[in-house]
Amino acid sequence: MNKFVTFLFGGAIGAVGALLLAPQSGEKTRDMVADQASNFANNAQDMGAQVAEKVQSAVKQATDKGNEVADAAKDAAAKGAEAAIDKNDELRAKIEAARERIAKQVRENANETADAIKNATPGAADAAKDAAAGADAAVKDAADAAKDKADEVVDKAAEAVDDAAGAAKDATK
């Protein structure tokens, strides 16, 4: 753009110089200079209007593209959050099912052991039942701890998705 403006400026200076050195009367020369100055001003206004129009068009295109990117980032963040929630629910269901299976198996094993001991020694049966109850509580505690840890992991994943969505939104501004 600078080269073009310099070219026009140089052309205007050359035209003025040619008019001033031409063998014509002063009045004709002044009229010609006034006409050329008027033409130059009109051309400059036209060029300014064209530049302003192009700038407005570029700003609109950039804004539209930014909005598209922001919308895409919002959609991606929403899908990521939804996927994290789905995985969280799925993981919780699996943990609960595993906890129930383990607790049931431990109870069955403890009861079988208690019955076998009861038949072998009457006093040992009570101790075996107590041990079975303690094992059942320990299994429940371990399953609850695993569930809590899974919840923490899912919550951190959801926060990371939210942070990425916010960063993408900020980047499009």
PDB file of N, CA and C in Angstrom, residues 50-116:
ATOM      1  N   GLN A  50     -12.713   3.097   0.076  1.00  0.00           N
ATOM      2  CA  GLN A  50     -12.443   1.693  -0.270  1.00  0.00           C
ATOM      3  C   GLN A  50     -11.656   1.005   0.844  1.00  0.00           C
ATOM      4  N   VAL A  51     -10.661   1.694   1.375  1.00  0.00           N
ATOM      5  CA  VAL A  51      -9.853   1.119   2.458  1.00  0.00           C
ATOM      6  C   VAL A  51     -10.735   0.882   3.683  1.00  0.00           C
ATOM      7  N   ALA A  52     -11.579   1.849   4.025  1.00  0.00           N
ATOM      8  CA  ALA A  52     -12.465   1.696   5.177  1.00  0.00           C
ATOM      9  C   ALA A  52     -13.408   0.518   4.971  1.00  0.00           C
ATOM     10  N   GLU A  53     -13.915   0.383   3.769  1.00  0.00           N
ATOM     11  CA  GLU A  53     -14.818  -0.734   3.463  1.00  0.00           C
ATOM     12  C   GLU A  53     -14.094  -2.069   3.593  1.00  0.00           C
ATOM     13  N   LYS A  54     -12.871  -2.134   3.101  1.00  0.00           N
ATOM     14  CA  LYS A  54     -12.094  -3.383   3.199  1.00  0.00           C
ATOM     15  C   LYS A  54     -11.760  -3.701   4.653  1.00  0.00           C
ATOM     16  N   VAL A  55     -11.440  -2.685   5.433  1.00  0.00           N
ATOM     17  CA  VAL A  55     -11.141  -2.904   6.856  1.00  0.00           C
ATOM     18  C   VAL A  55     -12.383  -3.414   7.572  1.00  0.00           C
ATOM     19  N   GLN A  56     -13.535  -2.804   7.293  1.00  0.00           N
ATOM     20  CA  GLN A  56     -14.779  -3.251   7.921  1.00  0.00           C
ATOM     21  C   GLN A  56     -15.085  -4.698   7.533  1.00  0.00           C
ATOM     22  N   SER A  57     -14.864  -5.032   6.279  1.00  0.00           N
ATOM     23  CA  SER A  57     -15.095  -6.394   5.815  1.00  0.00           C
ATOM     24  C   SER A  57     -14.158  -7.368   6.514  1.00  0.00           C
ATOM     25  N   ALA A  58     -12.892  -6.997   6.654  1.00  0.00           N
ATOM     26  CA  ALA A  58     -11.922  -7.865   7.319  1.00  0.00           C
ATOM     27  C   ALA A  58     -12.275  -8.047   8.790  1.00  0.00           C
ATOM     28  N   VAL A  59     -12.700  -6.969   9.444  1.00  0.00           N
ATOM     29  CA  VAL A  59     -13.092  -7.058  10.858  1.00  0.00           C
ATOM     30  C   VAL A  59     -14.310  -7.974  11.000  1.00  0.00           C
ATOM     31  N   LYS A  60     -15.270  -7.839  10.105  1.00  0.00           N
ATOM     32  CA  LYS A  60     -16.459  -8.685  10.167  1.00  0.00           C
ATOM     33  C   LYS A  60     -16.077 -10.143   9.954  1.00  0.00           C
ATOM     34  N   GLN A  61     -15.213 -10.418   8.985  1.00  0.00           N
ATOM     35  CA  GLN A  61     -14.788 -11.793   8.741  1.00  0.00           C
ATOM     36  C   GLN A  61     -14.055 -12.352   9.952  1.00  0.00           C
ATOM     37  N   ALA A  62     -13.182 -11.560  10.551  1.00  0.00           N
ATOM     38  CA  ALA A  62     -12.436 -12.018  11.728  1.00  0.00           C
ATOM     39  C   ALA A  62     -13.390 -12.277  12.890  1.00  0.00           C
ATOM     40  N   THR A  63     -14.362 -11.413  13.081  1.00  0.00           N
ATOM     41  CA  THR A  63     -15.342 -11.597  14.153  1.00  0.00           C
ATOM     42  C   THR A  63     -16.159 -12.860  13.919  1.00  0.00           C
ATOM     43  N   ASP A  64     -16.608 -13.038  12.677  1.00  0.00           N
ATOM     44  CA  ASP A  64     -17.385 -14.239  12.356  1.00  0.00           C
ATOM     45  C   ASP A  64     -16.563 -15.503  12.597  1.00  0.00           C
ATOM     46  N   LYS A  65     -15.313 -15.492  12.173  1.00  0.00           N
ATOM     47  CA  LYS A  65     -14.439 -16.655  12.355  1.00  0.00           C
ATOM     48  C   LYS A  65     -14.190 -16.892  13.846  1.00  0.00           C
ATOM     49  N   GLY A  66     -13.974 -15.824  14.598  1.00  0.00           N
ATOM     50  CA  GLY A  66     -13.784 -15.956  16.045  1.00  0.00           C
ATOM     51  C   GLY A  66     -15.008 -16.551  16.712  1.00  0.00           C
ATOM     52  N   ASN A  67     -16.185 -16.111  16.288  1.00  0.00           N
ATOM     53  CA  ASN A  67     -17.420 -16.666  16.846  1.00  0.00           C
ATOM     54  C   ASN A  67     -17.562 -18.145  16.506  1.00  0.00           C
ATOM     55  N   GLU A  68     -17.192 -18.512  15.273  1.00  0.00           N
ATOM     56  CA  GLU A  68     -17.242 -19.926  14.885  1.00  0.00           C
ATOM     57  C   GLU A  68     -16.307 -20.756  15.756  1.00  0.00           C
ATOM     58  N   VAL A  69     -15.096 -20.256  15.966  1.00  0.00           N
ATOM     59  CA  VAL A  69     -14.124 -20.976  16.795  1.00  0.00           C
ATOM     60  C   VAL A  69     -14.627 -21.080  18.238  1.00  0.00           C
ATOM     61  N   ALA A  70     -15.189 -19.997  18.750  1.00  0.00           N
ATOM     62  CA  ALA A  70     -15.718 -20.022  20.124  1.00  0.00           C
ATOM     63  C   ALA A  70     -16.859 -21.027  20.244  1.00  0.00           C
ATOM     64  N   ASP A  71     -17.747 -21.048  19.259  1.00  0.00           N
ATOM     65  CA  ASP A  71     -18.852 -22.007  19.285  1.00  0.00           C
ATOM     66  C   ASP A  71     -18.338 -23.434  19.218  1.00  0.00           C
ATOM     67  N   ALA A  72     -17.343 -23.669  18.371  1.00  0.00           N
ATOM     68  CA  ALA A  72     -16.769 -25.015  18.259  1.00  0.00           C
ATOM     69  C   ALA A  72     -16.115 -25.422  19.576  1.00  0.00           C
ATOM     70  N   ALA A  73     -15.430 -24.477  20.222  1.00  0.00           N
ATOM     71  CA  ALA A  73     -14.788 -24.782  21.508  1.00  0.00           C
ATOM     72  C   ALA A  73     -15.840 -25.073  22.576  1.00  0.00           C
ATOM     73  N   LYS A  74     -16.926 -24.302  22.582  1.00  0.00           N
ATOM     74  CA  LYS A  74     -18.003 -24.548  23.539  1.00  0.00           C
ATOM     75  C   LYS A  74     -18.611 -25.931  23.317  1.00  0.00           C
ATOM     76  N   ASP A  75     -18.847 -26.273  22.048  1.00  0.00           N
ATOM     77  CA  ASP A  75     -19.410 -27.590  21.743  1.00  0.00           C
ATOM     78  C   ASP A  75     -18.473 -28.703  22.199  1.00  0.00           C
ATOM     79  N   ALA A  76     -17.179 -28.532  21.919  1.00  0.00           N
ATOM     80  CA  ALA A  76     -16.199 -29.547  22.313  1.00  0.00           C
ATOM     81  C   ALA A  76     -16.139 -29.672  23.831  1.00  0.00           C
ATOM     82  N   ALA A  77     -16.178 -28.548  24.536  1.00  0.00           N
ATOM     83  CA  ALA A  77     -16.136 -28.579  26.000  1.00  0.00           C
ATOM     84  C   ALA A  77     -17.389 -29.257  26.553  1.00  0.00           C
ATOM     85  N   ALA A  78     -18.539 -28.951  25.976  1.00  0.00           N
ATOM     86  CA  ALA A  78     -19.785 -29.564  26.436  1.00  0.00           C
ATOM     87  C   ALA A  78     -19.758 -31.073  26.203  1.00  0.00           C
ATOM     88  N   LYS A  79     -19.274 -31.482  25.039  1.00  0.00           N
ATOM     89  CA  LYS A  79     -19.181 -32.912  24.748  1.00  0.00           C
ATOM     90  C   LYS A  79     -18.194 -33.594  25.691  1.00  0.00           C
ATOM     91  N   GLY A  80     -17.075 -32.920  25.967  1.00  0.00           N
ATOM     92  CA  GLY A  80     -16.090 -33.486  26.889  1.00  0.00           C
ATOM     93  C   GLY A  80     -16.652 -33.627  28.289  1.00  0.00           C
ATOM     94  N   ALA A  81     -17.363 -32.623  28.749  1.00  0.00           N
ATOM     95  CA  ALA A  81     -17.971 -32.679  30.082  1.00  0.00           C
ATOM     96  C   ALA A  81     -19.023 -33.777  30.136  1.00  0.00           C
ATOM     97  N   GLU A  82     -19.807 -33.892  29.084  1.00  0.00           N
ATOM     98  CA  GLU A  82     -20.839 -34.930  29.032  1.00  0.00           C
ATOM     99  C   GLU A  82     -20.203 -36.317  29.043  1.00  0.00           C
ATOM    100  N   ALA A  83     -19.128 -36.475  28.292  1.00  0.00           N
ATOM    101  CA  ALA A  83     -18.430 -37.763  28.269  1.00  0.00           C
ATOM    102  C   ALA A  83     -17.840 -38.085  29.638  1.00  0.00           C
ATOM    103  N   ALA A  84     -17.296 -37.080  30.309  1.00  0.00           N
ATOM    104  CA  ALA A  84     -16.721 -37.301  31.640  1.00  0.00           C
ATOM    105  C   ALA A  84     -17.811 -37.713  32.627  1.00  0.00           C
ATOM    106  N   ILE A  85     -18.960 -37.081  32.544  1.00  0.00           N
ATOM    107  CA  ILE A  85     -20.071 -37.431  33.428  1.00  0.00           C
ATOM    108  C   ILE A  85     -20.540 -38.856  33.156  1.00  0.00           C
ATOM    109  N   ASP A  86     -20.655 -39.207  31.864  1.00  0.00           N
ATOM    110  CA  ASP A  86     -21.064 -40.565  31.507  1.00  0.00           C
ATOM    111  C   ASP A  86     -20.065 -41.594  32.031  1.00  0.00           C
ATOM    112  N   LYS A  87     -18.791 -41.316  31.860  1.00  0.00           N
ATOM    113  CA  LYS A  87     -17.753 -42.235  32.342  1.00  0.00           C
ATOM    114  C   LYS A  87     -17.797 -42.319  33.862  1.00  0.00           C
ATOM    115  N   ASN A  88     -18.043 -41.204  34.519  1.00  0.00           N
ATOM    116  CA  ASN A  88     -18.136 -41.179  35.976  1.00  0.00           C
ATOM    117  C   ASN A  88     -19.274 -42.085  36.440  1.00  0.00           C
ATOM    118  N   ASP A  89     -20.438 -41.946  35.828  1.00  0.00           N
ATOM    119  CA  ASP A  89     -21.586 -42.765  36.207  1.00  0.00           C
ATOM    120  C   ASP A  89     -21.303 -44.242  35.951  1.00  0.00           C
ATOM    121  N   GLU A  90     -20.695 -44.519  34.820  1.00  0.00           N
ATOM    122  CA  GLU A  90     -20.358 -45.902  34.466  1.00  0.00           C
ATOM    123  C   GLU A  90     -19.360 -46.483  35.477  1.00  0.00           C
ATOM    124  N   LEU A  91     -18.345 -45.717  35.823  1.00  0.00           N
ATOM    125  CA  LEU A  91     -17.333 -46.171  36.771  1.00  0.00           C
ATOM    126  C   LEU A  91     -17.940 -46.394  38.155  1.00  0.00           C
ATOM    127  N   ARG A  92     -18.805 -45.510  38.575  1.00  0.00           N
ATOM    128  CA  ARG A  92     -19.462 -45.678  39.874  1.00  0.00           C
ATOM    129  C   ARG A  92     -20.309 -46.946  39.904  1.00  0.00           C
ATOM    130  N   ALA A  93     -21.033 -47.215  38.835  1.00  0.00           N
ATOM    131  CA  ALA A  93     -21.863 -48.420  38.771  1.00  0.00           C
ATOM    132  C   ALA A  93     -20.987 -49.672  38.829  1.00  0.00           C
ATOM    133  N   LYS A  94     -19.872 -49.669  38.121  1.00  0.00           N
ATOM    134  CA  LYS A  94     -18.969 -50.821  38.132  1.00  0.00           C
ATOM    135  C   LYS A  94     -18.364 -51.029  39.516  1.00  0.00           C
ATOM    136  N   ILE A  95     -17.975 -49.931  40.166  1.00  0.00           N
ATOM    137  CA  ILE A  95     -17.392 -50.036  41.514  1.00  0.00           C
ATOM    138  C   ILE A  95     -18.425 -50.599  42.484  1.00  0.00           C
ATOM    139  N   GLU A  96     -19.642 -50.120  42.404  1.00  0.00           N
ATOM    140  CA  GLU A  96     -20.699 -50.595  43.299  1.00  0.00           C
ATOM    141  C   GLU A  96     -20.978 -52.075  43.064  1.00  0.00           C
ATOM    142  N   ALA A  97     -21.048 -52.492  41.809  1.00  0.00           N
ATOM    143  CA  ALA A  97     -21.298 -53.901  41.494  1.00  0.00           C
ATOM    144  C   ALA A  97     -20.148 -54.773  42.003  1.00  0.00           C
ATOM    145  N   ALA A  98     -18.911 -54.311  41.807  1.00  0.00           N
ATOM    146  CA  ALA A  98     -17.755 -55.076  42.276  1.00  0.00           C
ATOM    147  C   ALA A  98     -17.768 -55.157  43.798  1.00  0.00           C
ATOM    148  N   ARG A  99     -18.086 -54.074  44.464  1.00  0.00           N
ATOM    149  CA  ARG A  99     -18.140 -54.064  45.928  1.00  0.00           C
ATOM    150  C   ARG A  99     -19.181 -55.066  46.423  1.00  0.00           C
ATOM    151  N   GLU A 100     -20.329 -55.093  45.796  1.00  0.00           N
ATOM    152  CA  GLU A 100     -21.381 -56.022  46.201  1.00  0.00           C
ATOM    153  C   GLU A 100     -20.965 -57.474  45.968  1.00  0.00           C
ATOM    154  N   ARG A 101     -20.336 -57.751  44.818  1.00  0.00           N
ATOM    155  CA  ARG A 101     -19.877 -59.128  44.538  1.00  0.00           C
ATOM    156  C   ARG A 101     -18.838 -59.572  45.554  1.00  0.00           C
ATOM    157  N   ILE A 102     -17.881 -58.685  45.849  1.00  0.00           N
ATOM    158  CA  ILE A 102     -16.818 -59.031  46.795  1.00  0.00           C
ATOM    159  C   ILE A 102     -17.397 -59.246  48.187  1.00  0.00           C
ATOM    160  N   ALA A 103     -18.283 -58.364  48.609  1.00  0.00           N
ATOM    161  CA  ALA A 103     -18.888 -58.503  49.936  1.00  0.00           C
ATOM    162  C   ALA A 103     -19.678 -59.804  50.031  1.00  0.00           C
ATOM    163  N   LYS A 104     -20.414 -60.127  48.996  1.00  0.00           N
ATOM    164  CA  LYS A 104     -21.197 -61.373  48.987  1.00  0.00           C
ATOM    165  C   LYS A 104     -20.273 -62.582  49.075  1.00  0.00           C
ATOM    166  N   GLN A 105     -19.213 -62.581  48.295  1.00  0.00           N
ATOM    167  CA  GLN A 105     -18.274 -63.705  48.300  1.00  0.00           C
ATOM    168  C   GLN A 105     -17.600 -63.841  49.663  1.00  0.00           C
ATOM    169  N   VAL A 106     -17.213 -62.712  50.247  1.00  0.00           N
ATOM    170  CA  VAL A 106     -16.572 -62.752  51.569  1.00  0.00           C
ATOM    171  C   VAL A 106     -17.556 -63.301  52.600  1.00  0.00           C
ATOM    172  N   ARG A 107     -18.819 -62.879  52.537  1.00  0.00           N
ATOM    173  CA  ARG A 107     -19.822 -63.395  53.472  1.00  0.00           C
ATOM    174  C   ARG A 107     -20.015 -64.896  53.304  1.00  0.00           C
ATOM    175  N   GLU A 108     -20.112 -65.308  52.037  1.00  0.00           N
ATOM    176  CA  GLU A 108     -20.284 -66.737  51.779  1.00  0.00           C
ATOM    177  C   GLU A 108     -19.093 -67.540  52.309  1.00  0.00           C
ATOM    178  N   ASN A 109     -17.885 -67.045  52.010  1.00  0.00           N
ATOM    179  CA  ASN A 109     -16.686 -67.753  52.477  1.00  0.00           C
ATOM    180  C   ASN A 109     -16.632 -67.770  54.008  1.00  0.00           C
ATOM    181  N   ALA A 110     -16.959 -66.648  54.622  1.00  0.00           N
ATOM    182  CA  ALA A 110     -16.930 -66.579  56.079  1.00  0.00           C
ATOM    183  C   ALA A 110     -17.971 -67.506  56.690  1.00  0.00           C
ATOM    184  N   ASN A 111     -19.151 -67.540  56.102  1.00  0.00           N
ATOM    185  CA  ASN A 111     -20.196 -68.428  56.622  1.00  0.00           C
ATOM    186  C   ASN A 111     -19.806 -69.893  56.456  1.00  0.00           C
ATOM    187  N   GLU A 112     -19.237 -70.234  55.305  1.00  0.00           N
ATOM    188  CA  GLU A 112     -18.783 -71.612  55.098  1.00  0.00           C
ATOM    189  C   GLU A 112     -17.707 -71.980  56.101  1.00  0.00           C
ATOM    190  N   THR A 113     -16.776 -71.052  56.276  1.00  0.00           N
ATOM    191  CA  THR A 113     -15.701 -71.302  57.240  1.00  0.00           C
ATOM    192  C   THR A 113     -16.274 -71.410  58.646  1.00  0.00           C
ATOM    193  N   ALA A 114     -17.211 -70.521  58.978  1.00  0.00           N
ATOM    194  CA  ALA A 114     -17.835 -70.561  60.304  1.00  0.00           C
ATOM    195  C   ALA A 114     -18.570 -71.869  60.520  1.00  0.00           C
ATOM    196  N   ASP A 115     -19.291 -72.341  59.522  1.00  0.00           N
ATOM    197  CA  ASP A 115     -20.003 -73.611  59.636  1.00  0.00           C
ATOM    198  C   ASP A 115     -19.030 -74.767  59.815  1.00  0.00           C
ATOM    199  N   ALA A 116     -17.948 -74.745  59.060  1.00  0.00           N
ATOM    200  CA  ALA A 116     -16.955 -75.821  59.172  1.00  0.00           C
ATOM    201  C   ALA A 116     -16.311 -75.811  60.546  1.00  0.00           C
TER     202      ALA A 116
END
